[in-house]
PDB file of C-alpha atoms and ligand atoms in Angstrom:
ATOM      1  CA  MET A   1      14.583 -15.967   5.372  1.00 94.00           C
ATOM      2  CA  ARG A   2      10.821 -15.417   5.182  1.00 98.00           C
ATOM      3  CA  VAL A   3      10.165 -12.828   2.442  1.00 98.00           C
ATOM      4  CA  ALA A   4       6.790 -11.415   1.538  1.00 98.00           C
ATOM      5  CA  VAL A   5       5.568  -8.935  -1.076  1.00 98.00           C
ATOM      6  CA  TYR A   6       3.066  -6.263  -0.040  1.00 98.00           C
ATOM      7  CA  PRO A   7       1.654  -5.038  -3.430  1.00 98.00           C
ATOM      8  CA  GLY A   8      -0.573  -2.058  -3.922  1.00 98.00           C
ATOM      9  CA  SER A   9      -1.179   1.221  -5.690  1.00 97.00           C
ATOM     10  CA  PHE A  10      -0.225   3.238  -2.609  1.00 98.00           C
ATOM     11  CA  ASP A  11      -1.506   6.486  -4.088  1.00 97.00           C
ATOM     12  CA  PRO A  12      -0.732   7.515  -1.342  1.00 98.00           C
ATOM     13  CA  ILE A  13       0.489   5.222   1.405  1.00 98.00           C
ATOM     14  CA  THR A  14      -1.746   5.725   4.473  1.00 98.00           C
ATOM     15  CA  LEU A  15      -1.316   5.014   8.168  1.00 98.00           C
ATOM     16  CA  GLY A  16      -3.589   2.023   7.543  1.00 97.00           C
ATOM     17  CA  HIS A  17      -1.118   0.559   5.032  1.00 98.00           C
ATOM     18  CA  LEU A  18       1.748   1.224   7.497  1.00 98.00           C
ATOM     19  CA  ASP A  19      -0.228  -0.522  10.255  1.00 98.00           C
ATOM     20  CA  VAL A  20      -0.557  -3.610   7.992  1.00 98.00           C
ATOM     21  CA  LEU A  21       3.174  -3.394   7.153  1.00 98.00           C
ATOM     22  CA  ARG A  22       4.078  -3.239  10.856  1.00 98.00           C
ATOM     23  CA  ARG A  23       2.011  -6.325  11.583  1.00 98.00           C
ATOM     24  CA  SER A  24       3.506  -8.204   8.676  1.00 98.00           C
ATOM     25  CA  LEU A  25       7.029  -7.428   9.889  1.00 98.00           C
ATOM     26  CA  ALA A  26       6.249  -9.337  13.048  1.00 98.00           C
ATOM     27  CA  VAL A  27       5.751 -12.455  10.904  1.00 98.00           C
ATOM     28  CA  PHE A  28       8.170 -11.990   7.972  1.00 98.00           C
ATOM     29  CA  ASP A  29      11.907 -11.214   8.017  1.00 98.00           C
ATOM     30  CA  GLN A  30      11.761  -8.970   4.975  1.00 98.00           C
ATOM     31  CA  VAL A  31       8.848  -7.277   3.242  1.00 98.00           C
ATOM     32  CA  VAL A  32       9.088  -5.872  -0.247  1.00 98.00           C
ATOM     33  CA  VAL A  33       6.555  -3.109  -0.762  1.00 98.00           C
ATOM     34  CA  ALA A  34       5.731  -3.410  -4.476  1.00 98.00           C
ATOM     35  CA  VAL A  35       4.217  -0.220  -5.991  1.00 98.00           C
ATOM     36  CA  LEU A  36       2.094  -0.900  -9.102  1.00 97.00           C
ATOM     37  CA  VAL A  37       2.850   0.986 -12.194  1.00 96.00           C
ATOM     38  CA  ASN A  38      -0.564   0.941 -13.898  1.00 87.00           C
ATOM     39  CA  PRO A  39      -0.596   2.576 -17.324  1.00 82.00           C
ATOM     40  CA  LYS A  40      -4.401   2.556 -17.316  1.00 84.00           C
ATOM     41  CA  LYS A  41      -4.691   4.809 -14.242  1.00 84.00           C
ATOM     42  CA  ALA A  42      -3.564   8.400 -13.827  1.00 90.00           C
ATOM     43  CA  PRO A  43      -2.297   8.454 -10.248  1.00 94.00           C
ATOM     44  CA  MET A  44      -2.117  11.619  -8.068  1.00 95.00           C
ATOM     45  CA  LEU A  45       1.554  10.818  -7.274  1.00 96.00           C
ATOM     46  CA  ASP A  46       3.685   9.260  -9.984  1.00 94.00           C
ATOM     47  CA  VAL A  47       5.443   6.040  -9.167  1.00 96.00           C
ATOM     48  CA  ALA A  48       8.760   7.597  -8.181  1.00 96.00           C
ATOM     49  CA  ASP A  49       6.936   9.935  -5.772  1.00 96.00           C
ATOM     50  CA  ARG A  50       4.902   6.972  -4.349  1.00 97.00           C
ATOM     51  CA  VAL A  51       8.106   5.013  -3.752  1.00 98.00           C
ATOM     52  CA  ASP A  52       9.759   8.064  -2.058  1.00 97.00           C
ATOM     53  CA  ALA A  53       6.667   8.712   0.018  1.00 97.00           C
ATOM     54  CA  ILE A  54       6.676   5.033   1.269  1.00 98.00           C
ATOM     55  CA  VAL A  55      10.389   5.157   2.102  1.00 98.00           C
ATOM     56  CA  SER A  56       9.975   8.366   4.120  1.00 97.00           C
ATOM     57  CA  GLY A  57       6.704   7.144   5.673  1.00 97.00           C
ATOM     58  CA  VAL A  58       8.335   3.956   6.830  1.00 98.00           C
ATOM     59  CA  GLY A  59      11.223   6.004   8.241  1.00 96.00           C
ATOM     60  CA  GLU A  60       8.799   8.156  10.171  1.00 95.00           C
ATOM     61  CA  ALA A  61       6.280   5.550  11.368  1.00 95.00           C
ATOM     62  CA  LEU A  62       8.369   2.363  11.632  1.00 96.00           C
ATOM     63  CA  PRO A  63      12.019   3.461  11.996  1.00 96.00           C
ATOM     64  CA  GLU A  64      13.005   0.297  13.889  1.00 96.00           C
ATOM     65  CA  CYS A  65      11.874  -1.878  10.918  1.00 96.00           C
ATOM     66  CA  ALA A  66      13.102   0.255   8.043  1.00 97.00           C
ATOM     67  CA  ALA A  67      16.082  -2.003   7.328  1.00 98.00           C
ATOM     68  CA  ARG A  68      13.752  -4.916   6.728  1.00 98.00           C
ATOM     69  CA  VAL A  69      11.596  -3.076   4.185  1.00 98.00           C
ATOM     70  CA  ASP A  70      12.439  -2.762   0.521  1.00 98.00           C
ATOM     71  CA  VAL A  71      10.293  -0.503  -1.652  1.00 98.00           C
ATOM     72  CA  ARG A  72      10.260  -0.906  -5.405  1.00 98.00           C
ATOM     73  CA  PRO A  73       7.999  -0.247  -8.406  1.00 98.00           C
ATOM     74  CA  PHE A  74       6.558  -3.131 -10.384  1.00 97.00           C
ATOM     75  CA  ALA A  75       4.622  -3.545 -13.576  1.00 96.00           C
ATOM     76  CA  GLY A  76       2.860  -6.788 -14.531  1.00 96.00           C
ATOM     77  CA  LEU A  77       1.719  -9.592 -12.345  1.00 98.00           C
ATOM     78  CA  THR A  78       2.119  -9.553  -8.570  1.00 98.00           C
ATOM     79  CA  VAL A  79       3.076 -13.245  -8.579  1.00 98.00           C
ATOM     80  CA  GLU A  80       5.945 -12.455 -10.972  1.00 98.00           C
ATOM     81  CA  ALA A  81       7.122  -9.698  -8.618  1.00 98.00           C
ATOM     82  CA  CYS A  82       7.042 -12.339  -5.845  1.00 98.00           C
ATOM     83  CA  ARG A  83       9.078 -14.809  -7.843  1.00 98.00           C
ATOM     84  CA  GLU A  84      11.659 -12.130  -8.734  1.00 98.00           C
ATOM     85  CA  VAL A  85      12.384 -11.479  -5.067  1.00 98.00           C
ATOM     86  CA  GLY A  86      11.917 -15.042  -3.803  1.00 98.00           C
ATOM     87  CA  ALA A  87       8.769 -14.244  -1.813  1.00 98.00           C
ATOM     88  CA  GLY A  88       6.412 -17.054  -0.826  1.00 98.00           C
ATOM     89  CA  SER A  89       3.674 -14.784   0.453  1.00 98.00           C
ATOM     90  CA  ILE A  90       1.599 -11.846  -0.643  1.00 98.00           C
ATOM     91  CA  ILE A  91       0.426  -9.497   2.093  1.00 98.00           C
ATOM     92  CA  ARG A  92      -2.912  -7.722   1.922  1.00 98.00           C
ATOM     93  CA  GLY A  93      -4.869  -5.755   4.539  1.00 97.00           C
ATOM     94  CA  LEU A  94      -8.548  -6.181   5.338  1.00 97.00           C
ATOM     95  CA  ARG A  95     -10.447  -3.225   6.815  1.00 95.00           C
ATOM     96  CA  ALA A  96     -13.981  -4.525   6.709  1.00 91.00           C
ATOM     97  CA  VAL A  97     -16.164  -7.332   5.361  1.00 90.00           C
ATOM     98  CA  SER A  98     -16.646  -5.222   2.228  1.00 90.00           C
ATOM     99  CA  ASP A  99     -12.980  -5.730   1.305  1.00 93.00           C
ATOM    100  CA  PHE A 100     -13.285  -9.495   1.597  1.00 95.00           C
ATOM    101  CA  GLU A 101     -14.941 -10.537  -1.654  1.00 96.00           C
ATOM    102  CA  ALA A 102     -12.543  -8.769  -3.977  1.00 97.00           C
ATOM    103  CA  GLU A 103      -9.550  -9.835  -1.870  1.00 98.00           C
ATOM    104  CA  LEU A 104     -10.699 -13.472  -1.856  1.00 97.00           C
ATOM    105  CA  GLN A 105     -11.041 -13.471  -5.630  1.00 98.00           C
ATOM    106  CA  MET A 106      -7.581 -11.954  -6.036  1.00 98.00           C
ATOM    107  CA  ALA A 107      -6.064 -14.430  -3.575  1.00 98.00           C
ATOM    108  CA  HIS A 108      -7.576 -17.413  -5.358  1.00 98.00           C
ATOM    109  CA  MET A 109      -6.484 -16.092  -8.774  1.00 98.00           C
ATOM    110  CA  ASN A 110      -2.945 -15.448  -7.556  1.00 98.00           C
ATOM    111  CA  HIS A 111      -2.891 -19.006  -6.088  1.00 98.00           C
ATOM    112  CA  ARG A 112      -4.107 -20.352  -9.429  1.00 98.00           C
ATOM    113  CA  LEU A 113      -1.290 -18.483 -11.198  1.00 98.00           C
ATOM    114  CA  ALA A 114       1.360 -19.435  -8.621  1.00 98.00           C
ATOM    115  CA  PRO A 115       0.359 -22.333  -6.337  1.00 98.00           C
ATOM    116  CA  GLU A 116       3.605 -21.933  -4.383  1.00 98.00           C
ATOM    117  CA  ILE A 117       2.533 -18.474  -3.229  1.00 98.00           C
ATOM    118  CA  ASP A 118      -0.047 -17.848  -0.482  1.00 98.00           C
ATOM    119  CA  THR A 119      -1.820 -14.613   0.411  1.00 98.00           C
ATOM    120  CA  VAL A 120      -1.672 -13.665   4.046  1.00 98.00           C
ATOM    121  CA  PHE A 121      -4.236 -11.168   5.354  1.00 98.00           C
ATOM    122  CA  PHE A 122      -3.728  -8.777   8.271  1.00 98.00           C
ATOM    123  CA  MET A 123      -6.607  -6.891   9.856  1.00 96.00           C
ATOM    124  CA  THR A 124      -6.072  -3.167   9.838  1.00 96.00           C
ATOM    125  CA  ALA A 125      -6.383  -1.509  13.293  1.00 96.00           C
ATOM    126  CA  LEU A 126     -10.001  -0.438  13.962  1.00 95.00           C
ATOM    127  CA  GLU A 127      -8.962   3.261  14.047  1.00 95.00           C
ATOM    128  CA  TYR A 128      -7.875   3.028  10.397  1.00 95.00           C
ATOM    129  CA  GLY A 129     -10.904   1.007   9.234  1.00 94.00           C
ATOM    130  CA  TYR A 130     -12.419   3.997   7.447  1.00 94.00           C
ATOM    131  CA  LEU A 131      -9.255   5.096   5.786  1.00 97.00           C
ATOM    132  CA  SER A 132      -8.499   4.663   2.062  1.00 97.00           C
ATOM    133  CA  SER A 133      -6.098   6.234  -0.396  1.00 97.00           C
ATOM    134  CA  SER A 134      -8.986   7.376  -2.576  1.00 96.00           C
ATOM    135  CA  LEU A 135     -10.706   9.235   0.256  1.00 97.00           C
ATOM    136  CA  VAL A 136      -7.388  10.844   1.229  1.00 98.00           C
ATOM    137  CA  ARG A 137      -6.884  12.031  -2.349  1.00 97.00           C
ATOM    138  CA  GLU A 138     -10.404  13.464  -2.464  1.00 97.00           C
ATOM    139  CA  ILE A 139      -9.965  15.275   0.877  1.00 97.00           C
ATOM    140  CA  VAL A 140      -6.666  16.844  -0.262  1.00 96.00           C
ATOM    141  CA  ARG A 141      -8.075  17.798  -3.643  1.00 96.00           C
ATOM    142  CA  PHE A 142     -10.869  19.732  -1.917  1.00 95.00           C
ATOM    143  CA  GLY A 143      -8.467  21.534   0.359  1.00 94.00           C
ATOM    144  CA  GLY A 144      -8.922  19.270   3.373  1.00 95.00           C
ATOM    145  CA  ASP A 145      -6.171  18.342   5.877  1.00 95.00           C
ATOM    146  CA  PRO A 146      -4.797  14.764   5.655  1.00 96.00           C
ATOM    147  CA  THR A 147      -2.967  15.045   9.010  1.00 95.00           C
ATOM    148  CA  GLY A 148      -3.443  11.823  11.036  1.00 96.00           C
ATOM    149  CA  MET A 149      -4.299   9.846   7.875  1.00 97.00           C
ATOM    150  CA  VAL A 150      -0.843   9.700   6.319  1.00 97.00           C
ATOM    151  CA  PRO A 151       2.683  10.320   7.742  1.00 96.00           C
ATOM    152  CA  PRO A 152       3.646  14.032   7.970  1.00 95.00           C
ATOM    153  CA  SER A 153       6.038  13.969   5.004  1.00 95.00           C
ATOM    154  CA  VAL A 154       3.342  12.303   2.846  1.00 96.00           C
ATOM    155  CA  ALA A 155       0.806  14.916   3.887  1.00 96.00           C
ATOM    156  CA  LEU A 156       3.174  17.673   2.720  1.00 95.00           C
ATOM    157  CA  ARG A 157       3.808  15.828  -0.580  1.00 95.00           C
ATOM    158  CA  LEU A 158       0.066  15.430  -1.189  1.00 96.00           C
ATOM    159  CA  VAL A 159      -0.760  19.040  -0.459  1.00 94.00           C
ATOM    160  CA  THR A 160       2.001  20.139  -2.858  1.00 94.00           C
ATOM    161  CA  ALA A 161       0.641  17.728  -5.564  1.00 93.00           C
ATOM    162  CA  ALA A 162      -2.900  19.011  -5.019  1.00 93.00           C
ATOM    163  CA  ALA A 163      -1.691  22.600  -5.294  1.00 92.00           C
ATOM    164  CA  ALA A 164      -0.018  21.726  -8.593  1.00 92.00           C
ATOM    165  CA  GLU A 165      -3.478  20.390  -9.774  1.00 90.00           C
ATOM    166  CA  GLY A 166      -5.033  23.687  -8.760  1.00 88.00           C
ATOM    167  CA  ALA A 167      -6.743  22.531  -5.516  1.00 79.00           C
ATOM    168  CA  PRO A 168      -8.031  25.110  -3.034  1.00 79.00           C
ATOM    169  CA  SER A 169      -5.370  26.232  -0.538  1.00 68.00           C
ATOM    170  CA  ARG A 170      -7.175  26.270   2.833  1.00 57.00           C
ATOM    171  CA  VAL A 171      -4.629  23.996   4.583  1.00 48.00           C
ATOM    172  CA  ARG A 172      -1.461  25.473   3.121  1.00 44.00           C
TER     173      ARG A 172
HETATM  174  O1  PNS B 201      -3.810  -0.914  -3.654  1.00 85.07           O
HETATM  175  P1  PNS B 201      -4.631  -1.688  -4.609  1.00 85.07           P
HETATM  176  O2  PNS B 201      -4.986  -0.821  -5.818  1.00 85.07           O
HETATM  177  O3  PNS B 201      -5.828  -2.346  -3.948  1.00 85.07           O
HETATM  178  O4  PNS B 201      -3.717  -2.908  -5.197  1.00 85.07           O
HETATM  179  C1  PNS B 201      -4.164  -3.766  -6.192  1.00 85.07           C
HETATM  180  C2  PNS B 201      -3.032  -4.687  -6.657  1.00 85.07           C
HETATM  181  C3  PNS B 201      -1.862  -3.863  -7.119  1.00 85.07           C
HETATM  182  C4  PNS B 201      -2.614  -5.606  -5.565  1.00 85.07           C
HETATM  183  C5  PNS B 201      -3.590  -5.524  -7.820  1.00 85.07           C
HETATM  184  O5  PNS B 201      -4.225  -4.701  -8.804  1.00 85.07           O
HETATM  185  C6  PNS B 201      -2.489  -6.315  -8.530  1.00 85.07           C
HETATM  186  O6  PNS B 201      -1.997  -7.321  -8.018  1.00 85.07           O
HETATM  187  N1  PNS B 201      -2.124  -5.858  -9.735  1.00 85.07           N
HETATM  188  C7  PNS B 201      -1.051  -6.451 -10.516  1.00 85.07           C
HETATM  189  C8  PNS B 201      -1.543  -7.273 -11.677  1.00 85.07           C
HETATM  190  C9  PNS B 201      -1.991  -8.628 -11.261  1.00 85.07           C
HETATM  191  O7  PNS B 201      -1.207  -9.387 -10.730  1.00 85.07           O
HETATM  192  N2  PNS B 201      -3.271  -8.947 -11.485  1.00 85.07           N
HETATM  193  C10 PNS B 201      -3.845 -10.202 -11.082  1.00 85.07           C
HETATM  194  C11 PNS B 201      -4.328 -10.114  -9.634  1.00 85.07           C
HETATM  195  S1  PNS B 201      -5.357 -11.405  -9.306  1.00 85.07           S
END
């Protein structure tokens, strides 16, 4: 069985991430979406919420693939998360040339740490090339509408989280 790990912060998962996940499921039998617990960053959604958001987002956007997707939190090195689940590949998305340099460095470093693991890149669909979790967070925090950027249940979750932070309420 071909198993891959798709690591990320996913704060929140976007339709761009789900597009990369869909493409990866055409190549791999099972994909483990590994959600980074990073004690140095204060995320908008805590890790349990990010995991729940991904599970519901996959159910909404990729229902036919949901059985082949496992979502779990991880702390520490991505290559160790791969070894734990027997994955030989790391999946990452590329939106634009600007993503390339940092991703190349990370891929080489991961290969240095674990030569048995390769990084496989998928191009995000052009329509999601502008989309990032950080922009989505900013939009929601200023009262903007994330519809069409994230799955519907994730949009609701974000608007609720933004309200709890005291964001303006134009879209609620
Ligand atoms: O969604 P992001 O924030 O771009 O994901 C970055 C992520 C989680 C893939 C990266 O920070 C990572 O792999 N962190 C785990 C720690 C690690 O393995 N560091 C060495 C990477 S070369």
